[in-house]
Amino acid sequence: MKAVAVPRRYVAVIALGTLLNPLNSSMIAVALVSLQHAFGVGFGTASWLVSGFYLAACVGQPLMGRLADRFGPRRVYCVGLAVVCAASALAPFAPGFGLVLACRVLQAIGTSAAFPAGLALIRRAAGTGRPPAGALGTIAVANSASAGFGPVLGGFLVAFAGWQGIFLVNVPLTLVTLILAFRVLPPDEPAGAARTGLVRLIDPLGILLFSGTLVGLLGFLLALPHHPLWILLPLVAVCAAGMIWWELRAPTPFLDVRGFARSPALTGVLGQQAAIQLVFYGVFYGLPMWLEESRHYSTEQAGLLMLPIAALGVVVTPVAARLVGRFGPRLPLLLGSIGLLAGSLLVFTLHDATPAIGILGVAAVLGLPNGLNNMGLQAALYSAAPPDGTGMAAGLFQTARYVGAILSTALIGLVLEPPSASGLHRIAVVMSVFAALLVVAAIATRRRSGTVRQH
């Protein structure tokens, strides 16, 4: 079935909103020192601006996706933009660190609306046929570019406007996007909350149990390298068991457990997403630490050596979009998994005497599959998500991204301390194993697909 073209202005407005989350999650990296000095807090306290954002986004993505499915994606998309605008305008005037942290949490929840609501809007326009590769490619490029170049923009803003600049830049961006959304995006149908009942519709107990499971798990992983909080594991087990028990009985479950059992394709996409991000962020976070701590490169030099990873991912995405348009998502995912395995194996060639050109070469090989994997995963998600649950599926897809990223930070803390070539090689062992499993999964998926088509 041929893909239905989605209007370009429609896609452009959605892409503007989706870049807010990766932009704000990456800009903060260059503002932490300024925030430490401004509020007189230590690095551990300041780092909660990063961890708090990730934790809130992990829960916020599926929550906002669920609300988009129930109340309409345009409404949730616009409400999310308004929340980001308000939080970003308030943060620069915060009298204490606690309010800045609260604004970061609100930012995370607000920016979490854009991707799940945006994918639901695209699904509504394009229908259930072949994934609209052009629209998905535009969003993938916007997300990759904003994440990759966020620290550069953040550094410029901090230099000229202080730490306040990384918040204030969101105000005009969200206002312009909000105006365009009202003008361009078609309105939703009337919401059915009055007929169904708001509490029953959003399943607050399911949300609470899901949040407890996820926050407990991620909190354990974040603390694992230094001071493991073993007490969180029984909490996670209790919340997870309670969530499954309740969601099997809830009239309108927040997390459709039976739906996941009936849709192994969607479950597989979420698993692939977490594994790919674990491998990718293992080197994306680990390599700069080794470059600065072991090889004694400056922060600026380490950033330049990492640039091919972000830049080539953006460059390859349009090629990946054409592959998706012609062959579907499986071929890009297979090629991306093979590239990720090749890059992981090349990490073993890095030593204390490796010249800069060799480091750039490894970074380039790791950057090439990034665009293939991101595009292939988004297209696979589009195909696997149920039409009436696209927002929720997209939210869980983003949550899987964060879970993979946080798993990678736990891995780095366990095996890269102190940063050394041998520690980097230990990370490469784990990366190579997961990348090899991804290749096997991609091959198995292609064979299974071919068997189904023959029958």
Short mmCIF file of C-alpha atoms in Angstrom, two decimals:
data_model
loop_
_atom_site.label_atom_id
_atom_site.label_comp_id
_atom_site.label_asym_id
_atom_site.label_seq_id
_atom_site.Cartn_x
_atom_site.Cartn_y
_atom_site.Cartn_z
CA MET A 1 0.00 0.00 0.00
CA LYS A 2 1.37 3.40 -1.00
CA ALA A 3 2.07 6.00 1.69
CA VAL A 4 -0.18 9.07 1.80
CA ALA A 5 1.74 12.35 1.58
CA VAL A 6 1.45 14.56 4.65
CA PRO A 7 1.41 18.34 3.95
CA ARG A 8 4.85 19.88 4.47
CA ARG A 9 3.64 22.78 6.60
CA TYR A 10 1.86 20.27 8.80
CA VAL A 11 5.07 18.27 9.29
CA ALA A 12 7.13 21.44 9.84
CA VAL A 13 4.95 22.55 12.76
CA ILE A 14 5.15 19.09 14.36
CA ALA A 15 8.94 18.99 13.88
CA LEU A 16 9.30 22.38 15.60
CA GLY A 17 7.60 20.99 18.68
CA THR A 18 9.44 17.68 18.75
CA LEU A 19 12.88 19.32 18.75
CA LEU A 20 12.17 20.98 22.11
CA ASN A 21 12.74 17.83 24.17
CA PRO A 22 16.17 16.84 22.81
CA LEU A 23 17.21 20.50 22.66
CA ASN A 24 16.45 21.14 26.33
CA SER A 25 17.89 17.81 27.45
CA SER A 26 21.23 18.63 25.78
CA MET A 27 21.58 22.42 26.32
CA ILE A 28 21.67 22.00 30.09
CA ALA A 29 25.06 20.24 29.90
CA VAL A 30 26.93 23.50 29.34
CA ALA A 31 24.96 25.46 31.96
CA LEU A 32 25.49 23.22 35.01
CA VAL A 33 28.62 25.02 36.20
CA SER A 34 26.93 28.43 35.95
CA LEU A 35 23.91 27.11 37.87
CA GLN A 36 26.17 25.66 40.56
CA HIS A 37 27.78 29.05 41.11
CA ALA A 38 24.52 30.97 40.91
CA PHE A 39 22.80 28.93 43.64
CA GLY A 40 25.80 27.70 45.62
CA VAL A 41 25.09 24.00 45.17
CA GLY A 42 27.42 21.07 44.47
CA PHE A 43 27.64 19.17 41.22
CA GLY A 44 25.63 16.25 42.62
CA THR A 45 22.73 18.58 43.41
CA ALA A 46 23.02 20.42 40.09
CA SER A 47 23.02 17.13 38.17
CA TRP A 48 19.41 16.61 39.28
CA LEU A 49 18.55 19.12 36.57
CA VAL A 50 19.58 16.38 34.14
CA SER A 51 18.32 13.31 36.02
CA GLY A 52 15.05 15.00 37.01
CA PHE A 53 14.38 15.93 33.38
CA TYR A 54 14.99 12.34 32.21
CA LEU A 55 12.85 10.79 34.95
CA ALA A 56 9.96 13.18 34.31
CA ALA A 57 10.18 12.64 30.55
CA CYS A 58 10.22 8.85 31.00
CA VAL A 59 6.85 9.02 32.72
CA GLY A 60 5.60 12.05 30.80
CA GLN A 61 6.01 10.61 27.29
CA PRO A 62 3.52 7.71 27.63
CA LEU A 63 1.25 9.83 29.85
CA MET A 64 0.99 12.59 27.26
CA GLY A 65 0.60 9.97 24.54
CA ARG A 66 -2.30 8.44 26.43
CA LEU A 67 -3.92 11.86 26.83
CA ALA A 68 -3.41 12.55 23.11
CA ASP A 69 -5.21 9.30 22.23
CA ARG A 70 -8.08 10.11 24.58
CA PHE A 71 -8.54 13.89 24.27
CA GLY A 72 -7.09 14.63 20.83
CA PRO A 73 -3.46 15.08 19.72
CA ARG A 74 -3.79 18.74 18.71
CA ARG A 75 -5.11 19.72 22.14
CA VAL A 76 -2.34 17.88 23.98
CA TYR A 77 0.32 19.18 21.58
CA CYS A 78 -0.74 22.80 22.23
CA VAL A 79 -1.12 22.33 26.00
CA GLY A 80 2.39 20.89 26.10
CA LEU A 81 3.78 23.94 24.30
CA ALA A 82 2.00 26.25 26.75
CA VAL A 83 3.47 24.37 29.73
CA VAL A 84 7.00 24.65 28.28
CA CYS A 85 6.53 28.36 27.62
CA ALA A 86 5.31 29.07 31.16
CA ALA A 87 8.04 26.99 32.85
CA SER A 88 10.77 28.53 30.69
CA ALA A 89 9.57 32.07 31.39
CA LEU A 90 9.42 31.45 35.16
CA ALA A 91 12.79 29.69 35.65
CA PRO A 92 15.09 32.74 35.12
CA PHE A 93 13.35 34.53 38.00
CA ALA A 94 13.55 31.61 40.44
CA PRO A 95 14.78 32.69 43.91
CA GLY A 96 16.20 29.25 44.68
CA PHE A 97 17.47 26.05 43.09
CA GLY A 98 14.32 24.09 43.99
CA LEU A 99 12.13 26.22 41.74
CA VAL A 100 14.59 25.88 38.85
CA LEU A 101 14.42 22.10 39.28
CA ALA A 102 10.59 22.26 39.34
CA CYS A 103 10.65 24.26 36.11
CA ARG A 104 12.91 21.64 34.53
CA VAL A 105 10.44 18.91 35.50
CA LEU A 106 7.59 20.94 33.97
CA GLN A 107 9.72 21.46 30.86
CA ALA A 108 10.20 17.70 30.58
CA ILE A 109 6.47 17.00 30.92
CA GLY A 110 5.54 19.75 28.45
CA THR A 111 8.09 18.77 25.82
CA SER A 112 7.01 15.14 26.23
CA ALA A 113 3.71 15.96 24.51
CA ALA A 114 5.18 16.81 21.12
CA PHE A 115 6.45 13.47 19.80
CA PRO A 116 3.53 11.19 20.78
CA ALA A 117 0.92 13.80 19.85
CA GLY A 118 2.83 14.67 16.67
CA LEU A 119 3.01 11.03 15.55
CA ALA A 120 -0.72 10.65 16.26
CA LEU A 121 -1.37 13.76 14.12
CA ILE A 122 0.71 12.32 11.28
CA ARG A 123 -1.09 8.97 11.60
CA ARG A 124 -4.42 10.77 11.40
CA ALA A 125 -3.33 12.53 8.19
CA ALA A 126 -1.54 9.62 6.51
CA GLY A 127 -3.76 6.72 7.56
CA THR A 128 -2.65 3.14 8.22
CA GLY A 129 -0.76 2.47 4.97
CA ARG A 130 3.00 2.43 4.42
CA PRO A 131 4.84 4.75 6.84
CA PRO A 132 5.17 8.31 5.44
CA ALA A 133 8.97 8.26 5.17
CA GLY A 134 9.31 11.95 4.32
CA ALA A 135 7.37 13.13 7.37
CA LEU A 136 9.13 10.72 9.72
CA GLY A 137 12.51 11.64 8.23
CA THR A 138 11.91 15.35 8.84
CA ILE A 139 11.11 14.68 12.50
CA ALA A 140 14.14 12.39 12.85
CA VAL A 141 16.45 15.05 11.39
CA ALA A 142 14.99 17.75 13.65
CA ASN A 143 15.47 15.60 16.74
CA SER A 144 18.99 14.46 15.85
CA ALA A 145 20.15 17.94 14.89
CA SER A 146 18.72 19.60 18.00
CA ALA A 147 20.29 16.97 20.30
CA GLY A 148 23.65 17.12 18.53
CA PHE A 149 23.93 20.89 18.31
CA GLY A 150 22.11 21.73 21.55
CA PRO A 151 25.36 22.09 23.54
CA VAL A 152 26.72 24.51 20.91
CA LEU A 153 23.61 26.70 21.14
CA GLY A 154 23.61 26.35 24.92
CA GLY A 155 27.23 27.49 25.13
CA PHE A 156 26.45 30.58 23.06
CA LEU A 157 23.39 31.43 25.18
CA VAL A 158 25.22 30.97 28.50
CA ALA A 159 28.12 33.11 27.26
CA PHE A 160 25.86 36.01 26.28
CA ALA A 161 22.85 35.72 28.60
CA GLY A 162 23.95 33.51 31.52
CA TRP A 163 22.23 30.27 32.49
CA GLN A 164 18.90 32.06 32.11
CA GLY A 165 19.40 32.05 28.34
CA ILE A 166 18.83 28.31 27.96
CA PHE A 167 15.35 28.78 29.44
CA LEU A 168 14.41 32.06 27.78
CA VAL A 169 15.18 30.79 24.27
CA ASN A 170 12.16 28.48 24.61
CA VAL A 171 9.71 31.34 25.07
CA PRO A 172 9.70 32.77 21.51
CA LEU A 173 10.15 29.29 20.05
CA THR A 174 7.10 27.87 21.84
CA LEU A 175 4.96 30.96 21.17
CA VAL A 176 5.68 30.85 17.43
CA THR A 177 5.05 27.09 17.32
CA LEU A 178 1.82 27.49 19.30
CA ILE A 179 0.51 30.14 16.89
CA LEU A 180 1.41 27.99 13.89
CA ALA A 181 -0.21 24.93 15.49
CA PHE A 182 -3.53 26.77 15.87
CA ARG A 183 -3.33 28.00 12.28
CA VAL A 184 -2.06 24.84 10.53
CA LEU A 185 -3.03 21.72 12.46
CA PRO A 186 -6.65 20.55 11.99
CA PRO A 187 -8.82 20.62 15.13
CA ASP A 188 -9.62 17.47 17.07
CA GLU A 189 -13.02 15.92 17.43
CA PRO A 190 -14.94 16.77 20.62
CA ALA A 191 -13.44 14.97 23.62
CA GLY A 192 -15.54 12.28 25.28
CA ALA A 193 -14.48 12.91 28.88
CA ALA A 194 -17.88 14.23 29.93
CA ARG A 195 -19.60 11.02 28.81
CA THR A 196 -17.01 8.59 30.15
CA GLY A 197 -15.77 10.33 33.27
CA LEU A 198 -12.32 11.89 33.52
CA VAL A 199 -11.00 9.70 36.36
CA ARG A 200 -12.08 6.48 34.67
CA LEU A 201 -10.74 7.67 31.32
CA ILE A 202 -7.18 8.47 32.41
CA ASP A 203 -6.81 5.58 34.94
CA PRO A 204 -4.94 7.46 37.74
CA LEU A 205 -4.11 4.26 39.68
CA GLY A 206 -2.55 2.74 36.56
CA ILE A 207 -0.51 5.91 36.01
CA LEU A 208 0.64 5.90 39.65
CA LEU A 209 1.74 2.24 39.54
CA PHE A 210 3.45 2.70 36.17
CA SER A 211 5.26 5.78 37.47
CA GLY A 212 6.36 3.98 40.63
CA THR A 213 7.71 1.05 38.61
CA LEU A 214 9.61 3.22 36.15
CA VAL A 215 10.96 5.82 38.61
CA GLY A 216 12.04 3.08 41.02
CA LEU A 217 13.84 1.16 38.27
CA LEU A 218 15.56 4.23 36.83
CA GLY A 219 16.47 5.51 40.29
CA PHE A 220 18.13 2.17 41.04
CA LEU A 221 20.07 2.28 37.76
CA LEU A 222 21.20 5.87 38.31
CA ALA A 223 22.49 5.05 41.80
CA LEU A 224 23.99 1.67 40.87
CA PRO A 225 27.56 2.79 40.01
CA HIS A 226 28.18 4.58 43.32
CA HIS A 227 25.65 3.85 46.09
CA PRO A 228 23.22 1.11 44.99
CA LEU A 229 19.75 1.60 46.48
CA TRP A 230 18.81 -2.06 46.82
CA ILE A 231 15.66 -1.13 48.71
CA LEU A 232 14.20 0.14 45.42
CA LEU A 233 14.12 -3.35 43.86
CA PRO A 234 11.28 -4.70 46.05
CA LEU A 235 9.41 -1.42 45.45
CA VAL A 236 9.78 -1.94 41.70
CA ALA A 237 8.59 -5.55 41.97
CA VAL A 238 5.52 -4.58 44.04
CA CYS A 239 4.58 -1.70 41.74
CA ALA A 240 5.08 -3.81 38.60
CA ALA A 241 2.98 -6.69 39.95
CA GLY A 242 0.28 -4.29 41.12
CA MET A 243 0.29 -2.52 37.76
CA ILE A 244 -0.18 -5.74 35.80
CA TRP A 245 -2.91 -6.96 38.16
CA TRP A 246 -4.79 -3.68 37.97
CA GLU A 247 -4.37 -3.02 34.24
CA LEU A 248 -5.80 -6.44 33.41
CA ARG A 249 -8.97 -5.42 35.29
CA ALA A 250 -9.24 -1.68 34.63
CA PRO A 251 -12.10 -0.68 32.28
CA THR A 252 -9.83 1.77 30.40
CA PRO A 253 -6.25 0.77 31.31
CA PHE A 254 -3.42 3.28 31.08
CA LEU A 255 -1.09 0.49 29.88
CA ASP A 256 -2.88 -2.08 27.74
CA VAL A 257 -1.14 -5.25 28.94
CA ARG A 258 -3.35 -7.51 26.80
CA GLY A 259 -2.61 -5.31 23.78
CA PHE A 260 1.12 -5.87 24.23
CA ALA A 261 0.56 -9.62 24.43
CA ARG A 262 -1.36 -9.45 21.15
CA SER A 263 1.26 -7.23 19.46
CA PRO A 264 4.72 -8.81 19.62
CA ALA A 265 5.81 -6.46 16.82
CA LEU A 266 5.29 -3.39 19.02
CA THR A 267 7.00 -5.05 21.97
CA GLY A 268 9.92 -5.92 19.68
CA VAL A 269 10.24 -2.32 18.48
CA LEU A 270 10.40 -1.05 22.06
CA GLY A 271 13.03 -3.66 22.94
CA GLN A 272 15.09 -2.74 19.87
CA GLN A 273 14.86 0.93 20.80
CA ALA A 274 16.19 0.35 24.32
CA ALA A 275 19.02 -1.91 23.08
CA ILE A 276 20.08 0.44 20.27
CA GLN A 277 20.17 3.43 22.63
CA LEU A 278 22.15 1.41 25.19
CA VAL A 279 24.82 0.73 22.57
CA PHE A 280 24.76 4.24 21.08
CA TYR A 281 24.89 6.15 24.37
CA GLY A 282 27.51 3.78 25.71
CA VAL A 283 29.99 5.38 23.34
CA PHE A 284 28.29 8.80 23.17
CA TYR A 285 28.78 9.27 26.92
CA GLY A 286 31.79 7.03 27.48
CA LEU A 287 34.07 8.26 24.69
CA PRO A 288 34.18 11.94 25.84
CA MET A 289 34.99 10.84 29.40
CA TRP A 290 37.94 8.79 28.11
CA LEU A 291 39.09 11.60 25.82
CA GLU A 292 39.08 14.21 28.61
CA GLU A 293 40.14 12.15 31.63
CA SER A 294 42.56 9.66 30.09
CA ARG A 295 43.76 11.36 26.89
CA HIS A 296 43.64 14.87 28.45
CA TYR A 297 41.85 16.54 25.55
CA SER A 298 40.05 19.79 26.39
CA THR A 299 36.25 19.87 26.46
CA GLU A 300 36.21 21.74 23.14
CA GLN A 301 38.57 19.23 21.50
CA ALA A 302 36.57 16.27 22.79
CA GLY A 303 33.41 17.86 21.43
CA LEU A 304 34.96 18.27 17.98
CA LEU A 305 36.14 14.64 17.97
CA MET A 306 32.58 13.55 18.80
CA LEU A 307 31.01 15.74 16.11
CA PRO A 308 30.94 13.01 13.38
CA ILE A 309 28.60 10.92 15.54
CA ALA A 310 25.90 13.62 15.57
CA ALA A 311 26.61 15.14 12.15
CA LEU A 312 26.70 11.91 10.12
CA GLY A 313 23.51 10.70 11.80
CA VAL A 314 21.74 13.79 10.46
CA VAL A 315 23.29 13.42 7.00
CA VAL A 316 22.32 9.74 6.66
CA THR A 317 18.69 10.23 7.77
CA PRO A 318 17.38 11.40 4.34
CA VAL A 319 19.03 8.32 2.77
CA ALA A 320 17.38 6.15 5.41
CA ALA A 321 14.04 7.81 4.66
CA ARG A 322 14.35 6.85 0.99
CA LEU A 323 15.17 3.27 1.98
CA VAL A 324 12.10 3.17 4.22
CA GLY A 325 9.93 4.59 1.44
CA ARG A 326 11.11 1.89 -0.97
CA PHE A 327 11.74 -1.19 1.19
CA GLY A 328 10.04 -0.48 4.53
CA PRO A 329 11.77 -0.22 7.94
CA ARG A 330 13.47 -3.63 8.09
CA LEU A 331 16.35 -2.99 5.68
CA PRO A 332 17.48 0.27 7.38
CA LEU A 333 17.32 -1.48 10.76
CA LEU A 334 19.42 -4.39 9.48
CA LEU A 335 22.02 -2.06 7.94
CA GLY A 336 21.99 0.13 11.05
CA SER A 337 22.51 -2.84 13.37
CA ILE A 338 25.42 -4.10 11.25
CA GLY A 339 26.95 -0.61 11.31
CA LEU A 340 26.51 -0.41 15.08
CA LEU A 341 28.27 -3.76 15.47
CA ALA A 342 31.13 -2.60 13.22
CA GLY A 343 31.51 0.62 15.23
CA SER A 344 31.45 -1.25 18.54
CA LEU A 345 34.19 -3.59 17.37
CA LEU A 346 36.27 -0.63 16.18
CA VAL A 347 36.23 0.78 19.73
CA PHE A 348 38.69 -2.03 20.57
CA THR A 349 41.23 -0.29 18.30
CA LEU A 350 41.30 2.82 20.52
CA HIS A 351 44.33 3.05 22.82
CA ASP A 352 46.23 5.73 24.68
CA ALA A 353 48.39 6.36 21.59
CA THR A 354 45.59 6.41 18.98
CA PRO A 355 45.92 9.61 16.90
CA ALA A 356 43.02 12.04 16.52
CA ILE A 357 42.38 10.89 12.95
CA GLY A 358 41.82 7.35 14.21
CA ILE A 359 39.36 8.56 16.84
CA LEU A 360 37.50 10.57 14.19
CA GLY A 361 37.30 7.45 12.01
CA VAL A 362 35.72 5.38 14.78
CA ALA A 363 33.30 8.23 15.56
CA ALA A 364 32.34 8.39 11.88
CA VAL A 365 31.56 4.67 11.71
CA LEU A 366 29.44 4.98 14.88
CA GLY A 367 27.60 8.03 13.48
CA LEU A 368 26.55 6.45 10.17
CA PRO A 369 24.15 3.83 11.60
CA ASN A 370 22.54 6.39 13.91
CA GLY A 371 20.39 7.84 11.14
CA LEU A 372 19.49 4.39 9.78
CA ASN A 373 18.42 3.10 13.19
CA ASN A 374 16.44 6.17 14.21
CA MET A 375 14.56 6.29 10.92
CA GLY A 376 14.00 2.55 10.79
CA LEU A 377 12.73 2.44 14.37
CA GLN A 378 10.28 5.31 13.84
CA ALA A 379 8.90 3.65 10.70
CA ALA A 380 8.64 0.27 12.48
CA LEU A 381 6.81 1.96 15.36
CA TYR A 382 4.38 3.60 12.92
CA SER A 383 3.61 0.21 11.37
CA ALA A 384 3.27 -1.65 14.68
CA ALA A 385 1.25 0.89 16.70
CA PRO A 386 -2.54 0.46 16.81
CA PRO A 387 -4.36 3.36 15.08
CA ASP A 388 -6.26 4.32 18.25
CA GLY A 389 -3.18 3.97 20.47
CA THR A 390 -0.49 5.69 18.40
CA GLY A 391 0.16 8.39 21.00
CA MET A 392 0.66 5.91 23.84
CA ALA A 393 2.90 3.69 21.69
CA ALA A 394 4.99 6.70 20.67
CA GLY A 395 5.32 7.76 24.30
CA LEU A 396 6.53 4.31 25.34
CA PHE A 397 8.94 4.42 22.39
CA GLN A 398 10.53 7.57 23.80
CA THR A 399 10.56 6.07 27.29
CA ALA A 400 12.49 3.10 25.89
CA ARG A 401 15.02 5.60 24.51
CA TYR A 402 15.55 7.08 27.97
CA VAL A 403 15.77 3.63 29.59
CA GLY A 404 18.53 2.69 27.14
CA ALA A 405 20.37 5.95 27.79
CA ILE A 406 20.18 5.55 31.57
CA LEU A 407 21.27 1.90 31.33
CA SER A 408 24.32 3.11 29.41
CA THR A 409 25.22 5.63 32.13
CA ALA A 410 24.96 2.89 34.76
CA LEU A 411 27.19 0.68 32.61
CA ILE A 412 29.76 3.47 32.20
CA GLY A 413 29.81 4.12 35.93
CA LEU A 414 30.42 0.43 36.63
CA VAL A 415 33.18 -0.33 34.10
CA LEU A 416 34.80 2.97 33.08
CA GLU A 417 35.93 4.19 36.49
CA PRO A 418 38.63 5.38 36.36
CA PRO A 419 38.48 6.31 32.64
CA SER A 420 41.06 4.28 30.72
CA ALA A 421 41.50 2.43 27.44
CA SER A 422 40.84 -0.90 29.19
CA GLY A 423 37.62 0.49 30.68
CA LEU A 424 36.56 1.69 27.24
CA HIS A 425 37.22 -1.82 25.88
CA ARG A 426 35.05 -3.33 28.62
CA ILE A 427 32.22 -1.06 27.48
CA ALA A 428 32.90 -2.19 23.90
CA VAL A 429 32.40 -5.82 24.96
CA VAL A 430 28.88 -5.10 26.19
CA MET A 431 28.15 -2.88 23.17
CA SER A 432 29.31 -5.59 20.75
CA VAL A 433 27.17 -8.28 22.41
CA PHE A 434 24.02 -6.13 22.24
CA ALA A 435 24.80 -5.00 18.68
CA ALA A 436 25.26 -8.64 17.59
CA LEU A 437 21.89 -9.52 19.15
CA LEU A 438 20.33 -6.61 17.25
CA VAL A 439 21.75 -7.95 13.97
CA VAL A 440 20.31 -11.40 14.73
CA ALA A 441 16.93 -9.87 15.60
CA ALA A 442 16.90 -7.80 12.39
CA ILE A 443 17.72 -10.87 10.26
CA ALA A 444 15.06 -12.95 12.01
CA THR A 445 12.48 -10.20 11.47
CA ARG A 446 13.27 -10.02 7.73
CA ARG A 447 13.05 -13.79 7.35
CA ARG A 448 9.77 -13.95 9.25
CA SER A 449 8.39 -11.13 7.11
CA GLY A 450 9.45 -12.92 3.94
CA THR A 451 7.77 -16.15 5.10
CA VAL A 452 4.53 -14.31 5.82
CA ARG A 453 4.53 -12.71 2.35
CA GLN A 454 5.07 -16.10 0.68
CA HIS A 455 2.05 -17.53 2.44
#
